[in-house]
Amino acid sequence: MSRSQVVAEHLPLLRRYARALTGSQASGDAYVAAMLEAMLGDPSVLDESHGPRAGLFRLFTQIWNSVSINDDAEVTTLPMPPERRLSNITPLPRQAFLLLSLEGFSEEEVAFVLGTDVAETRRLADAAGREMAAEIATDVLIIEDETFIAMDLESLVKNLGHNVVGVARTHADAVALAKNKRPGLILADIQLADGSSGLDAVNELLRTFEVPVVFITAYPERFLTGERPEPAFLISKPFQPAMVSAVASQALFFQRNSRNRTPKAPAA
């Protein structure tokens, strides 16, 4: 497999991770673009000793953690999300937590990606877990038409300390519930069985109030093409509880630290 084929294979999920880390599609894609430019300039910077996927995430991490990019006010091609300028954010623990829970890397692979050892990886993940646990509980709306998946999600978010205000199975139900309950977090399936769209429902809601949204889909590659605005927080079916916990916590984390309370632009 050629180098370009290797990159193409792993790029969609790397872009998902980048957006989960930065909290925005634009910022995440800017860092991924910087990584690709670095690799094109010098292919030897890609260390594939733990496999090409881990190598790409390692190179991305080196770009993300670069002082020259994160702190240099002269850099205009990599827009900085406001969350990155908040002093109480701890990036390394979040990286370890997301790499383990969202991307499914082993502790050894995460240590390689972050340039640390397994013991430090565990310490970082534990620190992230404590930070996430400190989040204020919120009301959650679930948009999911599959009964058993909806039940799993409901049980999961309750175990995380949140309150489920309702389960919507159609676009119309989702809009009605959200406008009445004003949830603090939405977990939304993208394609609903009756032909309606959870994505459309969320976009309609975001025109009236701000709320973090985690989208759930069996076909994440359809929404990670780079050809249109994409969901910032996206998980794949079938999902692991740790993945939902990680992404939901990230969404709430960025919401809590954001000072912008204007309605968001459509998700896609």
Short mmCIF file of C-alpha atoms in Angstrom, two decimals:
data_model
loop_
_atom_site.label_atom_id
_atom_site.label_comp_id
_atom_site.label_asym_id
_atom_site.label_seq_id
_atom_site.Cartn_x
_atom_site.Cartn_y
_atom_site.Cartn_z
CA MET A 1 0.00 0.00 0.00
CA SER A 2 1.38 3.41 -0.97
CA ARG A 3 1.96 6.19 1.55
CA SER A 4 -0.98 8.18 0.14
CA GLN A 5 -3.26 5.13 0.48
CA VAL A 6 -2.18 4.65 4.08
CA VAL A 7 -2.97 8.27 4.88
CA ALA A 8 -6.31 8.13 3.09
CA GLU A 9 -7.32 5.03 5.03
CA HIS A 10 -6.75 6.59 8.45
CA LEU A 11 -7.45 10.26 7.71
CA PRO A 12 -11.22 10.31 8.46
CA LEU A 13 -10.83 9.04 12.03
CA LEU A 14 -7.78 11.23 12.61
CA ARG A 15 -9.92 14.21 11.61
CA ARG A 16 -12.63 13.04 14.03
CA TYR A 17 -10.05 12.89 16.84
CA ALA A 18 -8.71 16.32 15.90
CA ARG A 19 -12.15 17.87 16.12
CA ALA A 20 -12.94 16.13 19.41
CA LEU A 21 -9.66 17.50 20.78
CA THR A 22 -10.07 21.07 19.52
CA GLY A 23 -13.86 21.35 19.70
CA SER A 24 -14.28 22.58 16.12
CA GLN A 25 -14.05 21.26 12.58
CA ALA A 26 -12.05 24.24 11.32
CA SER A 27 -9.40 24.07 14.02
CA GLY A 28 -9.12 20.30 13.92
CA ASP A 29 -8.74 20.25 10.15
CA ALA A 30 -6.14 23.03 10.31
CA TYR A 31 -3.93 20.91 12.56
CA VAL A 32 -4.42 17.86 10.35
CA ALA A 33 -3.47 19.96 7.32
CA ALA A 34 -0.31 21.12 9.11
CA MET A 35 0.54 17.49 9.83
CA LEU A 36 0.10 16.53 6.18
CA GLU A 37 2.27 19.44 5.07
CA ALA A 38 5.01 18.35 7.46
CA MET A 39 4.84 14.80 6.12
CA LEU A 40 4.93 15.96 2.51
CA GLY A 41 7.95 18.11 3.26
CA ASP A 42 9.80 15.27 4.95
CA PRO A 43 8.27 11.76 4.71
CA SER A 44 10.75 10.47 7.28
CA VAL A 45 8.90 12.32 10.07
CA LEU A 46 6.26 9.56 10.01
CA ASP A 47 7.38 6.91 12.49
CA GLU A 48 5.60 3.66 11.62
CA SER A 49 7.33 1.50 14.22
CA HIS A 50 3.96 0.94 15.93
CA GLY A 51 2.00 0.85 12.68
CA PRO A 52 0.92 3.59 10.25
CA ARG A 53 -2.19 4.62 12.21
CA ALA A 54 -0.28 5.17 15.44
CA GLY A 55 2.43 6.91 13.44
CA LEU A 56 -0.05 9.40 11.98
CA PHE A 57 -1.54 10.13 15.39
CA ARG A 58 1.95 10.57 16.82
CA LEU A 59 2.88 13.08 14.12
CA PHE A 60 -0.41 14.92 14.62
CA THR A 61 0.29 15.06 18.36
CA GLN A 62 3.71 16.56 17.74
CA ILE A 63 2.08 19.28 15.62
CA TRP A 64 -0.72 19.85 18.15
CA ASN A 65 1.69 20.16 21.07
CA SER A 66 4.06 22.41 19.12
CA VAL A 67 4.68 25.67 20.96
CA SER A 68 5.38 27.43 17.66
CA ILE A 69 1.83 26.68 16.51
CA ASN A 70 -0.14 26.85 19.73
CA ASP A 71 1.44 29.98 21.15
CA ASP A 72 2.76 31.95 18.17
CA ALA A 73 0.44 34.91 17.56
CA GLU A 74 1.93 35.35 14.09
CA VAL A 75 0.53 32.02 12.86
CA THR A 76 -2.64 32.90 10.95
CA THR A 77 -3.21 29.70 8.97
CA LEU A 78 -4.10 27.72 12.09
CA PRO A 79 -7.01 29.47 13.83
CA MET A 80 -6.96 28.93 17.57
CA PRO A 81 -10.22 27.88 19.18
CA PRO A 82 -11.00 30.04 22.22
CA GLU A 83 -11.04 26.94 24.42
CA ARG A 84 -7.30 26.46 23.88
CA ARG A 85 -6.63 29.87 25.45
CA LEU A 86 -8.42 29.05 28.69
CA SER A 87 -5.93 28.41 31.46
CA ASN A 88 -7.91 25.66 33.19
CA ILE A 89 -7.82 23.24 30.26
CA THR A 90 -5.34 20.38 30.56
CA PRO A 91 -4.63 19.09 27.03
CA LEU A 92 -2.38 16.08 27.72
CA PRO A 93 -4.84 14.21 29.98
CA ARG A 94 -7.61 14.80 27.44
CA GLN A 95 -5.39 13.44 24.68
CA ALA A 96 -4.66 10.26 26.64
CA PHE A 97 -8.32 9.85 27.54
CA LEU A 98 -9.52 10.28 23.95
CA LEU A 99 -6.83 8.07 22.44
CA LEU A 100 -7.77 5.25 24.82
CA SER A 101 -11.55 5.67 24.92
CA LEU A 102 -12.48 7.15 21.55
CA GLU A 103 -9.79 5.76 19.24
CA GLY A 104 -9.27 2.43 21.01
CA PHE A 105 -5.48 2.53 21.13
CA SER A 106 -3.71 0.31 23.66
CA GLU A 107 -1.81 1.91 26.54
CA GLU A 108 1.45 1.06 24.78
CA GLU A 109 0.28 2.72 21.57
CA VAL A 110 -0.92 5.81 23.44
CA ALA A 111 2.46 6.05 25.14
CA PHE A 112 4.07 5.96 21.69
CA VAL A 113 1.67 8.57 20.28
CA LEU A 114 2.23 10.94 23.20
CA GLY A 115 5.96 10.28 23.45
CA THR A 116 5.74 9.03 27.03
CA ASP A 117 5.61 5.68 28.86
CA VAL A 118 2.75 3.46 29.98
CA ALA A 119 2.86 4.63 33.59
CA GLU A 120 2.55 8.26 32.52
CA THR A 121 -0.23 7.35 30.09
CA ARG A 122 -2.20 5.81 32.96
CA ARG A 123 -1.58 8.87 35.12
CA LEU A 124 -2.79 11.19 32.37
CA ALA A 125 -5.91 9.11 31.72
CA ASP A 126 -6.70 9.05 35.45
CA ALA A 127 -6.29 12.81 35.63
CA ALA A 128 -8.68 13.23 32.70
CA GLY A 129 -11.18 10.93 34.35
CA ARG A 130 -11.16 13.07 37.50
CA GLU A 131 -11.54 16.22 35.41
CA MET A 132 -14.44 14.77 33.45
CA ALA A 133 -16.10 13.51 36.64
CA ALA A 134 -16.05 17.07 37.96
CA GLU A 135 -18.39 18.15 35.17
CA ILE A 136 -21.75 19.44 36.36
CA ALA A 137 -24.53 16.95 35.62
CA THR A 138 -26.92 18.01 32.89
CA ASP A 139 -30.21 17.09 31.23
CA VAL A 140 -29.78 14.83 28.21
CA LEU A 141 -32.06 14.32 25.21
CA ILE A 142 -31.57 11.09 23.27
CA ILE A 143 -32.63 10.99 19.60
CA GLU A 144 -32.59 7.30 18.67
CA ASP A 145 -35.24 5.13 17.01
CA GLU A 146 -33.73 1.73 17.88
CA THR A 147 -35.24 0.70 21.23
CA PHE A 148 -32.35 -1.31 22.62
CA ILE A 149 -29.73 1.26 21.62
CA ALA A 150 -31.86 4.00 23.19
CA MET A 151 -32.10 1.95 26.39
CA ASP A 152 -28.32 1.42 26.43
CA LEU A 153 -27.70 5.13 25.96
CA GLU A 154 -30.22 6.04 28.64
CA SER A 155 -28.58 3.70 31.15
CA LEU A 156 -25.12 4.92 30.21
CA VAL A 157 -25.81 8.63 30.64
CA LYS A 158 -27.62 8.02 33.93
CA ASN A 159 -24.58 6.13 35.21
CA LEU A 160 -22.50 9.17 34.28
CA GLY A 161 -24.66 11.26 36.63
CA HIS A 162 -26.89 12.93 34.03
CA ASN A 163 -30.68 13.11 33.81
CA VAL A 164 -32.47 11.85 30.69
CA VAL A 165 -35.32 14.21 29.83
CA GLY A 166 -36.66 12.07 27.02
CA VAL A 167 -36.05 9.72 24.10
CA ALA A 168 -37.18 10.96 20.67
CA ARG A 169 -37.59 8.57 17.76
CA THR A 170 -38.45 11.05 15.00
CA HIS A 171 -37.45 14.54 13.88
CA ALA A 172 -40.76 15.97 15.09
CA ASP A 173 -40.51 14.32 18.51
CA ALA A 174 -36.95 15.57 18.94
CA VAL A 175 -37.85 19.18 18.16
CA ALA A 176 -40.88 19.12 20.46
CA LEU A 177 -39.00 17.55 23.37
CA ALA A 178 -35.97 19.83 23.05
CA LYS A 179 -38.02 23.03 22.86
CA ASN A 180 -39.97 21.97 25.93
CA LYS A 181 -37.12 20.56 28.05
CA ARG A 182 -34.11 22.61 26.85
CA PRO A 183 -31.52 19.83 27.40
CA GLY A 184 -27.90 20.53 28.23
CA LEU A 185 -26.66 17.75 25.92
CA ILE A 186 -28.10 15.88 22.93
CA LEU A 187 -27.11 12.39 21.78
CA ALA A 188 -28.51 12.03 18.27
CA ASP A 189 -28.67 9.22 15.74
CA ILE A 190 -28.23 10.72 12.28
CA GLN A 191 -30.53 8.50 10.23
CA LEU A 192 -33.87 7.60 11.82
CA ALA A 193 -35.96 4.63 10.76
CA ASP A 194 -39.00 6.62 9.63
CA GLY A 195 -36.85 8.43 7.09
CA SER A 196 -36.42 11.60 9.11
CA SER A 197 -33.03 12.94 10.09
CA GLY A 198 -31.58 13.52 13.53
CA LEU A 199 -29.10 15.86 11.87
CA ASP A 200 -31.92 18.01 10.47
CA ALA A 201 -33.64 18.06 13.85
CA VAL A 202 -30.47 19.22 15.58
CA ASN A 203 -29.84 21.92 12.99
CA GLU A 204 -33.35 23.22 13.53
CA LEU A 205 -32.81 23.32 17.30
CA LEU A 206 -29.42 25.04 17.05
CA ARG A 207 -31.11 28.02 15.40
CA THR A 208 -32.91 28.77 18.65
CA PHE A 209 -30.53 27.79 21.47
CA GLU A 210 -27.00 26.52 22.05
CA VAL A 211 -26.46 22.94 23.14
CA PRO A 212 -23.56 20.49 22.67
CA VAL A 213 -24.45 17.56 20.42
CA VAL A 214 -22.88 14.13 19.99
CA PHE A 215 -23.94 12.37 16.79
CA ILE A 216 -24.13 8.60 16.49
CA THR A 217 -24.02 6.80 13.16
CA ALA A 218 -23.23 3.43 11.64
CA TYR A 219 -21.54 5.20 8.72
CA PRO A 220 -19.16 7.86 10.11
CA GLU A 221 -17.13 7.98 6.90
CA ARG A 222 -20.12 9.58 5.15
CA PHE A 223 -19.78 12.60 7.42
CA LEU A 224 -15.97 12.83 7.47
CA THR A 225 -15.34 13.77 3.87
CA GLY A 226 -14.24 17.38 4.34
CA GLU A 227 -16.69 18.46 1.62
CA ARG A 228 -19.20 20.21 3.92
CA PRO A 229 -19.63 21.31 7.54
CA GLU A 230 -19.42 18.19 9.69
CA PRO A 231 -20.44 17.17 13.20
CA ALA A 232 -17.74 18.14 15.69
CA PHE A 233 -18.51 15.17 17.94
CA LEU A 234 -19.18 11.87 16.20
CA ILE A 235 -19.14 8.25 17.37
CA SER A 236 -19.65 5.05 15.41
CA LYS A 237 -22.11 2.22 15.81
CA PRO A 238 -21.64 -0.22 17.38
CA PHE A 239 -20.18 1.88 20.18
CA GLN A 240 -18.45 1.10 23.43
CA PRO A 241 -19.69 2.80 26.63
CA ALA A 242 -16.24 4.32 27.17
CA MET A 243 -16.44 5.96 23.74
CA VAL A 244 -19.79 7.60 24.48
CA SER A 245 -18.50 8.72 27.88
CA ALA A 246 -15.34 10.20 26.39
CA VAL A 247 -17.03 12.14 23.59
CA ALA A 248 -19.97 13.34 25.70
CA SER A 249 -17.55 14.55 28.36
CA GLN A 250 -15.52 16.39 25.73
CA ALA A 251 -18.64 18.08 24.37
CA LEU A 252 -19.70 19.20 27.84
CA PHE A 253 -16.14 20.22 28.69
CA PHE A 254 -15.96 22.63 25.76
CA GLN A 255 -19.46 23.91 26.48
CA ARG A 256 -18.61 24.68 30.10
CA ASN A 257 -15.44 26.53 29.18
CA SER A 258 -16.93 28.47 26.31
CA ARG A 259 -17.88 32.09 26.91
CA ASN A 260 -19.89 32.34 23.71
CA ARG A 261 -23.61 31.88 24.26
CA THR A 262 -24.94 32.77 20.80
CA PRO A 263 -26.79 30.17 18.69
CA LYS A 264 -24.45 27.82 16.83
CA ALA A 265 -24.23 27.44 13.10
CA PRO A 266 -25.88 24.35 11.60
CA ALA A 267 -24.02 21.09 12.22
CA ALA A 268 -24.04 20.09 8.57
#
